[in-house]
Amino acid sequence: MARKIVAGNWKMNKLADEAQDLFNDVLKGADKLNCEIVICPPALYLQGFNNISKTDVNVGAQNVSAYVKGAYTGEFSAEMLRSLSIPYCIVGHSERRSLFGETDSEINEKIKNLLFNHISPIFCCGETLDQREIGIEKDVVKDQIIKALEGLKSSQIGSIVIAYEPVWAIGTGVTASTEQAQEMHAYIRKVLLEKYGEIAFEIPLLYGGSCKPSNARELFACKDIDGGLIGGASLEAASFLSIANSFS
Ligand code: 13P
């Protein structure tokens, strides 16, 4: 069975002192949870947080360069994350695809570089509203997964976390229904099973998109939903911890 994870994607929020307070509050409240927590703050705060993180509260980057090293001003590499012992990194978030033009092949490079450096990618996939309305949401998600994981061996797949984040649910307050979310998660599991075999059951599949304390319990009770990737509700310790406490 896949392990349970609740990850907070803070995106570009929180000044240094606010971020430190929030991280401390999450650490304080995380003792009695029966899931792993991953906090993905702005990259500037990663090193400081990682130094004080503890078992079952890990940190992750929100992005990484597709390049290995060299003259790429403003970028940082997977190897640099490894040198700081950062265990996770989000890849392929829809905001990076739509606002920064990130392509499937760049996402594939990033995932390969991360795995080479023993960092677990939290790979995001999900369809737009238009794509769902014309009934191609499963094809879109399958295509994203196949392209992102191209060239990987079954032995590498076990280190990956996948987050299904329907674009129409991100930051909108509209959550996928439990039926919609479970249906897509089961489909993702099937795609992984067909391509990589039994290891598919070990891969945590997280739901993301307006997940909040009021709907987390119902979502996390679904057979193929192993946790969440939380945006807005991760910016307050109480709501984030309440979500992380939503496994039955
Ligand atoms: P919200 O929880 O704010 O909808 O954001 C989800 C998300 O994008 C997490 O990566």
PDB file of C-alpha atoms in Angstrom, residues 128-228:
ATOM      1  CA  THR A 128      -8.290  22.001 -17.853  1.00  0.00           C
ATOM      2  CA  LEU A 129     -12.036  22.643 -17.665  1.00  0.00           C
ATOM      3  CA  ASP A 130     -12.301  22.743 -21.469  1.00  0.00           C
ATOM      4  CA  GLN A 131     -10.635  19.348 -21.709  1.00  0.00           C
ATOM      5  CA  ARG A 132     -12.997  17.870 -19.122  1.00  0.00           C
ATOM      6  CA  GLU A 133     -16.038  19.363 -20.829  1.00  0.00           C
ATOM      7  CA  ILE A 134     -15.208  17.600 -24.069  1.00  0.00           C
ATOM      8  CA  GLY A 135     -14.506  14.354 -22.242  1.00  0.00           C
ATOM      9  CA  ILE A 136     -10.778  13.992 -22.886  1.00  0.00           C
ATOM     10  CA  GLU A 137      -9.579  14.383 -19.268  1.00  0.00           C
ATOM     11  CA  LYS A 138      -8.275  10.825 -18.978  1.00  0.00           C
ATOM     12  CA  ASP A 139      -6.419  11.007 -22.304  1.00  0.00           C
ATOM     13  CA  VAL A 140      -4.810  14.299 -21.233  1.00  0.00           C
ATOM     14  CA  VAL A 141      -3.667  12.950 -17.879  1.00  0.00           C
ATOM     15  CA  LYS A 142      -2.379   9.703 -19.381  1.00  0.00           C
ATOM     16  CA  ASP A 143      -0.441  11.654 -22.006  1.00  0.00           C
ATOM     17  CA  GLN A 144       1.114  13.890 -19.325  1.00  0.00           C
ATOM     18  CA  ILE A 145       2.149  10.857 -17.261  1.00  0.00           C
ATOM     19  CA  ILE A 146       3.593   8.896 -20.183  1.00  0.00           C
ATOM     20  CA  LYS A 147       5.630  11.895 -21.372  1.00  0.00           C
ATOM     21  CA  ALA A 148       6.824  12.862 -17.887  1.00  0.00           C
ATOM     22  CA  LEU A 149       7.983   9.343 -17.032  1.00  0.00           C
ATOM     23  CA  GLU A 150       9.393   8.480 -20.446  1.00  0.00           C
ATOM     24  CA  GLY A 151      12.633   6.525 -20.272  1.00  0.00           C
ATOM     25  CA  LEU A 152      12.340   5.635 -16.581  1.00  0.00           C
ATOM     26  CA  LYS A 153      12.762   2.073 -15.369  1.00  0.00           C
ATOM     27  CA  SER A 154      10.291   0.301 -13.099  1.00  0.00           C
ATOM     28  CA  SER A 155      12.990   0.373 -10.400  1.00  0.00           C
ATOM     29  CA  GLN A 156      12.933   4.205 -10.442  1.00  0.00           C
ATOM     30  CA  ILE A 157       9.167   4.581 -10.395  1.00  0.00           C
ATOM     31  CA  GLY A 158       8.862   3.673  -6.715  1.00  0.00           C
ATOM     32  CA  SER A 159      10.461   7.004  -5.710  1.00  0.00           C
ATOM     33  CA  ILE A 160       7.824   9.100  -7.466  1.00  0.00           C
ATOM     34  CA  VAL A 161       4.775  10.777  -5.973  1.00  0.00           C
ATOM     35  CA  ILE A 162       1.984  11.808  -8.342  1.00  0.00           C
ATOM     36  CA  ALA A 163      -0.413  14.664  -7.643  1.00  0.00           C
ATOM     37  CA  TYR A 164      -3.618  14.838  -9.648  1.00  0.00           C
ATOM     38  CA  GLU A 165      -4.564  18.502  -9.746  1.00  0.00           C
ATOM     39  CA  PRO A 166      -7.436  19.343 -12.082  1.00  0.00           C
ATOM     40  CA  VAL A 167      -6.589  22.850 -13.283  1.00  0.00           C
ATOM     41  CA  TRP A 168     -10.190  23.981 -12.844  1.00  0.00           C
ATOM     42  CA  ALA A 169     -10.030  23.181  -9.130  1.00  0.00           C
ATOM     43  CA  ILE A 170      -6.763  24.981  -8.313  1.00  0.00           C
ATOM     44  CA  GLY A 171      -7.320  28.116  -6.264  1.00  0.00           C
ATOM     45  CA  THR A 172     -10.932  28.351  -7.428  1.00  0.00           C
ATOM     46  CA  GLY A 173     -12.749  26.984  -4.376  1.00  0.00           C
ATOM     47  CA  VAL A 174     -14.276  24.340  -6.657  1.00  0.00           C
ATOM     48  CA  THR A 175     -13.136  20.892  -5.562  1.00  0.00           C
ATOM     49  CA  ALA A 176     -13.457  17.806  -7.707  1.00  0.00           C
ATOM     50  CA  SER A 177     -16.204  15.610  -6.282  1.00  0.00           C
ATOM     51  CA  THR A 178     -14.978  12.503  -4.487  1.00  0.00           C
ATOM     52  CA  GLU A 179     -16.335  10.463  -7.413  1.00  0.00           C
ATOM     53  CA  GLN A 180     -14.436  12.528  -9.986  1.00  0.00           C
ATOM     54  CA  ALA A 181     -11.234  12.445  -7.941  1.00  0.00           C
ATOM     55  CA  GLN A 182     -11.396   8.718  -7.134  1.00  0.00           C
ATOM     56  CA  GLU A 183     -12.244   7.857 -10.749  1.00  0.00           C
ATOM     57  CA  MET A 184      -9.162   9.696 -12.025  1.00  0.00           C
ATOM     58  CA  HIS A 185      -6.913   8.309  -9.295  1.00  0.00           C
ATOM     59  CA  ALA A 186      -8.033   4.764 -10.086  1.00  0.00           C
ATOM     60  CA  TYR A 187      -7.333   5.458 -13.742  1.00  0.00           C
ATOM     61  CA  ILE A 188      -3.840   6.796 -12.949  1.00  0.00           C
ATOM     62  CA  ARG A 189      -3.189   3.658 -10.861  1.00  0.00           C
ATOM     63  CA  LYS A 190      -4.276   1.520 -13.824  1.00  0.00           C
ATOM     64  CA  VAL A 191      -1.994   3.401 -16.234  1.00  0.00           C
ATOM     65  CA  LEU A 192       0.935   2.877 -13.835  1.00  0.00           C
ATOM     66  CA  LEU A 193       0.038  -0.781 -13.276  1.00  0.00           C
ATOM     67  CA  GLU A 194      -0.069  -1.499 -16.994  1.00  0.00           C
ATOM     68  CA  LYS A 195       3.248   0.203 -17.631  1.00  0.00           C
ATOM     69  CA  TYR A 196       5.251  -0.615 -14.507  1.00  0.00           C
ATOM     70  CA  GLY A 197       3.518  -3.507 -12.745  1.00  0.00           C
ATOM     71  CA  GLU A 198       2.783  -3.999  -9.048  1.00  0.00           C
ATOM     72  CA  ILE A 199       4.958  -1.061  -7.939  1.00  0.00           C
ATOM     73  CA  ALA A 200       1.937   1.048  -8.959  1.00  0.00           C
ATOM     74  CA  PHE A 201       0.311   0.180  -5.629  1.00  0.00           C
ATOM     75  CA  GLU A 202       3.237   1.754  -3.749  1.00  0.00           C
ATOM     76  CA  ILE A 203       3.098   5.121  -5.515  1.00  0.00           C
ATOM     77  CA  PRO A 204       1.354   7.790  -3.429  1.00  0.00           C
ATOM     78  CA  LEU A 205      -1.373   9.481  -5.492  1.00  0.00           C
ATOM     79  CA  LEU A 206      -2.249  12.876  -4.017  1.00  0.00           C
ATOM     80  CA  TYR A 207      -5.273  14.993  -4.825  1.00  0.00           C
ATOM     81  CA  GLY A 208      -4.810  18.766  -5.229  1.00  0.00           C
ATOM     82  CA  GLY A 209      -7.267  21.539  -5.970  1.00  0.00           C
ATOM     83  CA  SER A 210      -9.216  23.464  -3.297  1.00  0.00           C
ATOM     84  CA  CYS A 211      -8.665  20.701  -0.766  1.00  0.00           C
ATOM     85  CA  LYS A 212      -9.641  22.041   2.658  1.00  0.00           C
ATOM     86  CA  PRO A 213     -10.530  20.812   6.149  1.00  0.00           C
ATOM     87  CA  SER A 214     -14.194  20.473   5.147  1.00  0.00           C
ATOM     88  CA  ASN A 215     -13.593  18.070   2.250  1.00  0.00           C
ATOM     89  CA  ALA A 216     -10.283  16.342   3.036  1.00  0.00           C
ATOM     90  CA  ARG A 217     -11.758  13.492   5.088  1.00  0.00           C
ATOM     91  CA  GLU A 218     -14.135  12.454   2.332  1.00  0.00           C
ATOM     92  CA  LEU A 219     -11.421  12.687  -0.334  1.00  0.00           C
ATOM     93  CA  PHE A 220      -8.814  10.802   1.703  1.00  0.00           C
ATOM     94  CA  ALA A 221     -11.295   8.009   2.422  1.00  0.00           C
ATOM     95  CA  CYS A 222     -11.272   7.097  -1.282  1.00  0.00           C
ATOM     96  CA  LYS A 223      -9.426   3.910  -2.134  1.00  0.00           C
ATOM     97  CA  ASP A 224      -6.867   5.431  -4.499  1.00  0.00           C
ATOM     98  CA  ILE A 225      -6.372   8.825  -2.844  1.00  0.00           C
ATOM     99  CA  ASP A 226      -3.289   8.650  -0.629  1.00  0.00           C
ATOM    100  CA  GLY A 227      -3.258  12.258   0.524  1.00  0.00           C
ATOM    101  CA  GLY A 228      -3.216  15.788  -0.828  1.00  0.00           C
TER     102      GLY A 228
END
